Coordinates of C-alpha atoms in Angstrom, one line a residue:
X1444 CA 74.7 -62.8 48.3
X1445 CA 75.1 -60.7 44.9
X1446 CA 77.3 -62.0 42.2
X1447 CA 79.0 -59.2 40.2
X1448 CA 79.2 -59.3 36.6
X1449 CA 82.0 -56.9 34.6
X1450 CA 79.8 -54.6 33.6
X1451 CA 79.9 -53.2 37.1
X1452 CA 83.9 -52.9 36.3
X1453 CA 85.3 -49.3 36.6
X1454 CA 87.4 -47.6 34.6
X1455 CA 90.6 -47.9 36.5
X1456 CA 90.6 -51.8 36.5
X1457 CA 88.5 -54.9 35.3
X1458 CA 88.9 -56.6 38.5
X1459 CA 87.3 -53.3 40.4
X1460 CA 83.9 -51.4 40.4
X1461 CA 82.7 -48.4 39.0
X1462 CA 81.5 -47.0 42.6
X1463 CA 78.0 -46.7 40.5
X1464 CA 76.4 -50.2 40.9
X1465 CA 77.5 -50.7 44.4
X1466 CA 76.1 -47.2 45.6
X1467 CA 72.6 -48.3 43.7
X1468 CA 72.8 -52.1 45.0
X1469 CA 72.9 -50.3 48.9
X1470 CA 69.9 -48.2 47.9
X1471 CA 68.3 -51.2 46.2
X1472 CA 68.6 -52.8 49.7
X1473 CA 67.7 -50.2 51.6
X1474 CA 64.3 -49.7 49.4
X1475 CA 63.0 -53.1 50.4
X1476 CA 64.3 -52.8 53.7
X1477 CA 60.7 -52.6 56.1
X1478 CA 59.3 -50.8 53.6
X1479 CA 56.7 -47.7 55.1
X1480 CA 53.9 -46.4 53.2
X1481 CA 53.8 -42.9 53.0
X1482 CA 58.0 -42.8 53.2
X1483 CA 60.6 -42.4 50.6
X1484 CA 64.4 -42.3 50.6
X1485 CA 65.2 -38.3 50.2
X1486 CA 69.3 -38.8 50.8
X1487 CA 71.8 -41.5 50.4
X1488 CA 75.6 -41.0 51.6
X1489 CA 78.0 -43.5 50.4
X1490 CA 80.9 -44.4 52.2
X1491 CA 83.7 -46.2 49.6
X1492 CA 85.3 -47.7 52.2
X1493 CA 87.7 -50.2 49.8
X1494 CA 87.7 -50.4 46.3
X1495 CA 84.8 -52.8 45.7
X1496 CA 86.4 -56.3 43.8
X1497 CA 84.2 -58.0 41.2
X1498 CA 83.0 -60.1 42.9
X1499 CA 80.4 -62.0 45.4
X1500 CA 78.9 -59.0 48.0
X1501 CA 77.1 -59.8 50.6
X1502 CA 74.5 -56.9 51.9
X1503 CA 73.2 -55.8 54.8
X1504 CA 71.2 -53.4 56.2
X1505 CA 69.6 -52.3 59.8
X1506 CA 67.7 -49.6 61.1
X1507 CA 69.7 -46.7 63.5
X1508 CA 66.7 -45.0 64.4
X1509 CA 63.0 -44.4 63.3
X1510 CA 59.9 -42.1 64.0
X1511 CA 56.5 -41.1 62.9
X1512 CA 58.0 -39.0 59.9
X1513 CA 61.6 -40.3 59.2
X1514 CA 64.2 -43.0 59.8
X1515 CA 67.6 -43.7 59.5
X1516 CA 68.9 -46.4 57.9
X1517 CA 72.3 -48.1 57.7
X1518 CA 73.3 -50.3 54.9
X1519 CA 77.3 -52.1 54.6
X1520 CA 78.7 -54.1 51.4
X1521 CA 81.0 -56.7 52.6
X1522 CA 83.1 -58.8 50.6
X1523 CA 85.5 -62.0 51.8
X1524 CA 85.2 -61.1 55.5
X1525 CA 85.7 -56.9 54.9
X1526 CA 83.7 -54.1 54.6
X1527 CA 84.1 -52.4 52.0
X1528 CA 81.0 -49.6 51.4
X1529 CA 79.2 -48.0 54.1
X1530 CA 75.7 -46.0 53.6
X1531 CA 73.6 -44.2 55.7
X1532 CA 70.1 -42.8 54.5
X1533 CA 67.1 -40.8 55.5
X1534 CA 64.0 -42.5 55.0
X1535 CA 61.3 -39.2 55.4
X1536 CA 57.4 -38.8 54.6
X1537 CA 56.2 -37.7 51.4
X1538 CA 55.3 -34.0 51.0
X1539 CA 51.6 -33.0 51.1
X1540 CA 50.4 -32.7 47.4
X1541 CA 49.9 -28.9 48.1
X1542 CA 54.0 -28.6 48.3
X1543 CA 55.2 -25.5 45.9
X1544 CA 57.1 -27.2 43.4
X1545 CA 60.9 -25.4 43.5
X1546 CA 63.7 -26.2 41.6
X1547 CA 66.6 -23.0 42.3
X1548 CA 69.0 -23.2 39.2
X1549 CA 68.9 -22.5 35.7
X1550 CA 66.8 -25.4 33.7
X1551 CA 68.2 -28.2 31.4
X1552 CA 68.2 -29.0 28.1
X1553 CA 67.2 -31.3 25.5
X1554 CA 68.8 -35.1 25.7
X1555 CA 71.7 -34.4 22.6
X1556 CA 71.2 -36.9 19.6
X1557 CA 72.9 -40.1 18.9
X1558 CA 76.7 -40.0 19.7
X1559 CA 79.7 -42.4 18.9
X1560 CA 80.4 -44.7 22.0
X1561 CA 82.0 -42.1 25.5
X1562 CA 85.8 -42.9 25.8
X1563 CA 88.1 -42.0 28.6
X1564 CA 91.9 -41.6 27.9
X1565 CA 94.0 -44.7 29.4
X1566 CA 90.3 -46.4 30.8
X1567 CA 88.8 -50.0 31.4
X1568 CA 85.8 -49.4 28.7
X1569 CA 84.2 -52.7 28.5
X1570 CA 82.7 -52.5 32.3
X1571 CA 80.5 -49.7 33.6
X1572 CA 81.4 -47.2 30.7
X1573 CA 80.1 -49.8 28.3
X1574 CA 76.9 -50.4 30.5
X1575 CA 76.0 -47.0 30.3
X1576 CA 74.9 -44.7 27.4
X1577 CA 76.4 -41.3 27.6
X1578 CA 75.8 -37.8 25.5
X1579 CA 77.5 -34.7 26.4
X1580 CA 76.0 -31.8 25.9
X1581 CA 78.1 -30.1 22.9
X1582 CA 79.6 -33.0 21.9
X1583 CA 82.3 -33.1 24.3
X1584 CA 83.1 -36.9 26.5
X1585 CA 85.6 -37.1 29.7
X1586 CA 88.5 -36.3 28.1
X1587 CA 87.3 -32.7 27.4
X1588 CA 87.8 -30.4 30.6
X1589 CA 84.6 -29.1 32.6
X1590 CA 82.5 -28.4 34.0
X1591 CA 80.3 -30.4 32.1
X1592 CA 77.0 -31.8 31.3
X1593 CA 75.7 -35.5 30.5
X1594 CA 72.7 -36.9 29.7
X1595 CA 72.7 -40.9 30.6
X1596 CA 70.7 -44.6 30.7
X1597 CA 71.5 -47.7 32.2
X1598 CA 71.8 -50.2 28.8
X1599 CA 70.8 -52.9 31.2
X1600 CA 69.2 -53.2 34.3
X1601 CA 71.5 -53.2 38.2
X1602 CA 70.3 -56.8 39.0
X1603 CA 69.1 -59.6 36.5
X1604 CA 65.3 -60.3 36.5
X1605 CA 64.6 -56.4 38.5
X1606 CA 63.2 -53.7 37.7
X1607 CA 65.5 -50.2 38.1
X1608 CA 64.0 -47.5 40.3
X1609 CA 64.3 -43.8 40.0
X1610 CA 66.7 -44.3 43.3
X1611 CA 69.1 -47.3 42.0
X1612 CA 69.1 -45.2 38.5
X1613 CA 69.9 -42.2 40.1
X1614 CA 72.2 -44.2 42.1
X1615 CA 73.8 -46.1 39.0
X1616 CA 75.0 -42.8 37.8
X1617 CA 75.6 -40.5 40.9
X1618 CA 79.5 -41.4 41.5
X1619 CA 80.4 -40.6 37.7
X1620 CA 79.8 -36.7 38.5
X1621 CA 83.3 -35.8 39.3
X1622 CA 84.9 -37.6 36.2
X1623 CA 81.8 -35.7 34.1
X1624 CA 83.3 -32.4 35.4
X1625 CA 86.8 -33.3 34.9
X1626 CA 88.7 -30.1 36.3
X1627 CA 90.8 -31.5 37.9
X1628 CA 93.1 -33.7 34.9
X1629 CA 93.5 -37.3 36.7
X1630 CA 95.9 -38.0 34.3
X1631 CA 98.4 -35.3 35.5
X1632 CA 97.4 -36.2 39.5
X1633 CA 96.0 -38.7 41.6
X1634 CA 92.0 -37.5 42.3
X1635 CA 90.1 -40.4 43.5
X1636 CA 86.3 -39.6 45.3
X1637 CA 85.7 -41.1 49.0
X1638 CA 82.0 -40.9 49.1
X1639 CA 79.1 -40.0 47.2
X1640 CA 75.5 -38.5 48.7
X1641 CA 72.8 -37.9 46.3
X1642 CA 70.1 -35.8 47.6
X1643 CA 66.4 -35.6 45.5
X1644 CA 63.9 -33.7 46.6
X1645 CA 61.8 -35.7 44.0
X1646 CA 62.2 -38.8 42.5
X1647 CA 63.5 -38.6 38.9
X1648 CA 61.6 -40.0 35.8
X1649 CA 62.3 -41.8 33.0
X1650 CA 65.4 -43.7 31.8
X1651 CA 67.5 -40.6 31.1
X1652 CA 69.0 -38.7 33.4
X1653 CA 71.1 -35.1 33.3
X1654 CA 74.1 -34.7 35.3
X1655 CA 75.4 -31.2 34.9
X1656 CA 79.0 -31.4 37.5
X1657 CA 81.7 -28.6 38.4
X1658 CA 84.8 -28.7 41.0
X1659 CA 85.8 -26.8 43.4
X1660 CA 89.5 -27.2 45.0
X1661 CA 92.4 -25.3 46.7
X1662 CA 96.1 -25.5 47.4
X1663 CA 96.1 -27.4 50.7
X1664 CA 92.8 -28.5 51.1
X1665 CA 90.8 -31.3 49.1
X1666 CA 88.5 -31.1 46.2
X1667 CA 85.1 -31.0 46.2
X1668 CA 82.6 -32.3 43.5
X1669 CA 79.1 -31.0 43.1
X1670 CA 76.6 -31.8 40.7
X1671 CA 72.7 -31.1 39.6
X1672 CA 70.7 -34.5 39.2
X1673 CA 67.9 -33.7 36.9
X1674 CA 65.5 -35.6 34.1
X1675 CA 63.8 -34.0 31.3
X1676 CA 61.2 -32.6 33.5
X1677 CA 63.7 -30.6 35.2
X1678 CA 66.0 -30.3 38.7
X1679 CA 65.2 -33.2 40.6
X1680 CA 68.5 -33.6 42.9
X1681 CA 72.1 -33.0 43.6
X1682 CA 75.0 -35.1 44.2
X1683 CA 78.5 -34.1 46.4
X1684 CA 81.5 -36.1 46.7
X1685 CA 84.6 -35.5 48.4
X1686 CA 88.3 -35.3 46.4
X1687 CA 91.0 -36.6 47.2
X1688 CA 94.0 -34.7 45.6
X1689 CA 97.4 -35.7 45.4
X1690 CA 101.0 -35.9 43.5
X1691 CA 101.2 -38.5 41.3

C-alpha cells in the first residue's frame, strides 16, 4: 500500500492526481517486478482508467507472457475496491553494444536559465506543478499556446527513502506533454488525456529532461498528443496520448 502525499495533486483539483506520479509508481513496480538481467522496460502504456484520489493505492502487477528476449507485463493501481490505472509494458533485451546509435529529429537545446515559478491559468499549483521545476524554452509557461518545449526535474524524489530511475523520471513527467503543447485552449473546451505510452529507445540521463510536444486534432475525431522525450545528450524517447475533445 502507497500513501499519497499532495504533491502528487494535479492541477484540476487538490483532492486528484497529476496522472505523472501514478504512471511512474506502475513503472516503479513493474521495475522490480522479477527483475531479468540483460532486460529493460522499452515501452509503458498507461491506461487512466479514473481519476486517481489522493490517496492510499494499492499496486499490483503480473506477468501476461514472457520469452527468451521479451515479456509482457501488466501492472493495475487500485484504490477503495476500484481500479483506477491500468499499464501494460514490454520488458525486451538490451541491444548489442555494436547497435548504430539513431536519433531521427532535429536535436535539442541547452536547459534555459533560472525562471520565475511555471503557472497555469485557473490551476491547483501547490501539488505536482510545485513538485516539479519547469523552464520553457523562450520563456514562454502553459498559458502560452504551442507547440512547445520544456526542460524539467523532479524537486523531490516519487517515493520517500528511493531512489528515481531514468523510467519513473521519464515517467513523472510523460503525462504533462499535452498541457506543454497547449493547442488546443482547455480553458475554451473540455480536453482531458485517456492514456499515456512513453517509448525510449534508451534510457534517459540525468535529472533534466526535454519535452518538446505538438497536437494534432480534427472536426469529428479526437486529439492526438505527441511528444519528443529527450536529455541533454539528445533524443532518447517519445510519448503519445490520446485527446479527448469536447464542448464545454
Amino acid at each position: 500500500m502507497f500513501a499519497s502525499g499532495a504533491a502528487t495533486a494535479g492541477p484540476w483539483s487538490a483532492k486528484l492526481q497529476h496522472g505523472g506520479p501514478p504512471s511512474a509508481l506502475l513503472g516503479w513496480a513493474m521495475e522490480r517486478y522479477r527483475p531479468r538481467e540483460g532486460l529493460r522496460i522499452a515501452r509503458v502504456t498507461v491506461e487512466l482508467v479514473r481519476a486517481v484520489p489522493v490517496a492510499d493505492l494499492r499496486v499490483e502487477v503480473r506477468t501476461v507472457r514472457s520469452g527468451r528476449r521479451a515479456e509482457l507485463l501488466e501492472g493495475e493501481i487500485v484504490c477503495g475496491g476500484r481500479t483506477v490505472a491500468l499499464a501494460r509494458a514490454w520488458r525486451v533485451v538490451a541491444s548489442p553494444v555494436d547497435t548504430p546509435c539513431l536519433a531521427p529529429g532535429p536535436g535539442v537545446g541547452r536547459v534555459p536559465g533560472v525562471q520565475p515559478a511555471a503557472v497555469m491559468a485557473g490551476a491547483h499549483s501547490e501539488g505536482y506543478l510545485a513538485a516539479m521545476e519547469w523552464r520553457f524554452e523562450g520563456g514562454g509557461g502553459f498559458d502560452v499556446p504551442g507547440p512547445g518545449v520544456v526542460w524539467a526535474r523532479q524537486r523531490i524524489p516519487l517515493l520517500a527513502g528511493c531512489s528515481d530511475t531514468p523510467l519513473t523520471r521519464a515517467l513523472v513527467l510523460a503525462d504533462s506533454s499535452w498541457a506543454v503543447a497547449f493547442e488546443l485552449d482547455h480553458h475554451r473546451r473540455f480536453v482531458i488525456n485517456t492514456d499515456v505510452t512513453l517509448l525510449v529507445h534508451r534510457d534517459p540521463v540525468g535529472s533534466w529532461l526535454c519535452l518538446r510536444s505538438a497536437t494534432a486534432a480534427a472536426a469529428r475525431g479526437a486529439g492526438l498528443a505527441e511528444g519528443v522525450l529527450a536529455d541533454e545528450a539528445g533524443q532518447c524517447g517519445r510519448v503519445l496520448q490520446t485527446l479527448v475533445v469536447d464542448e464545454r
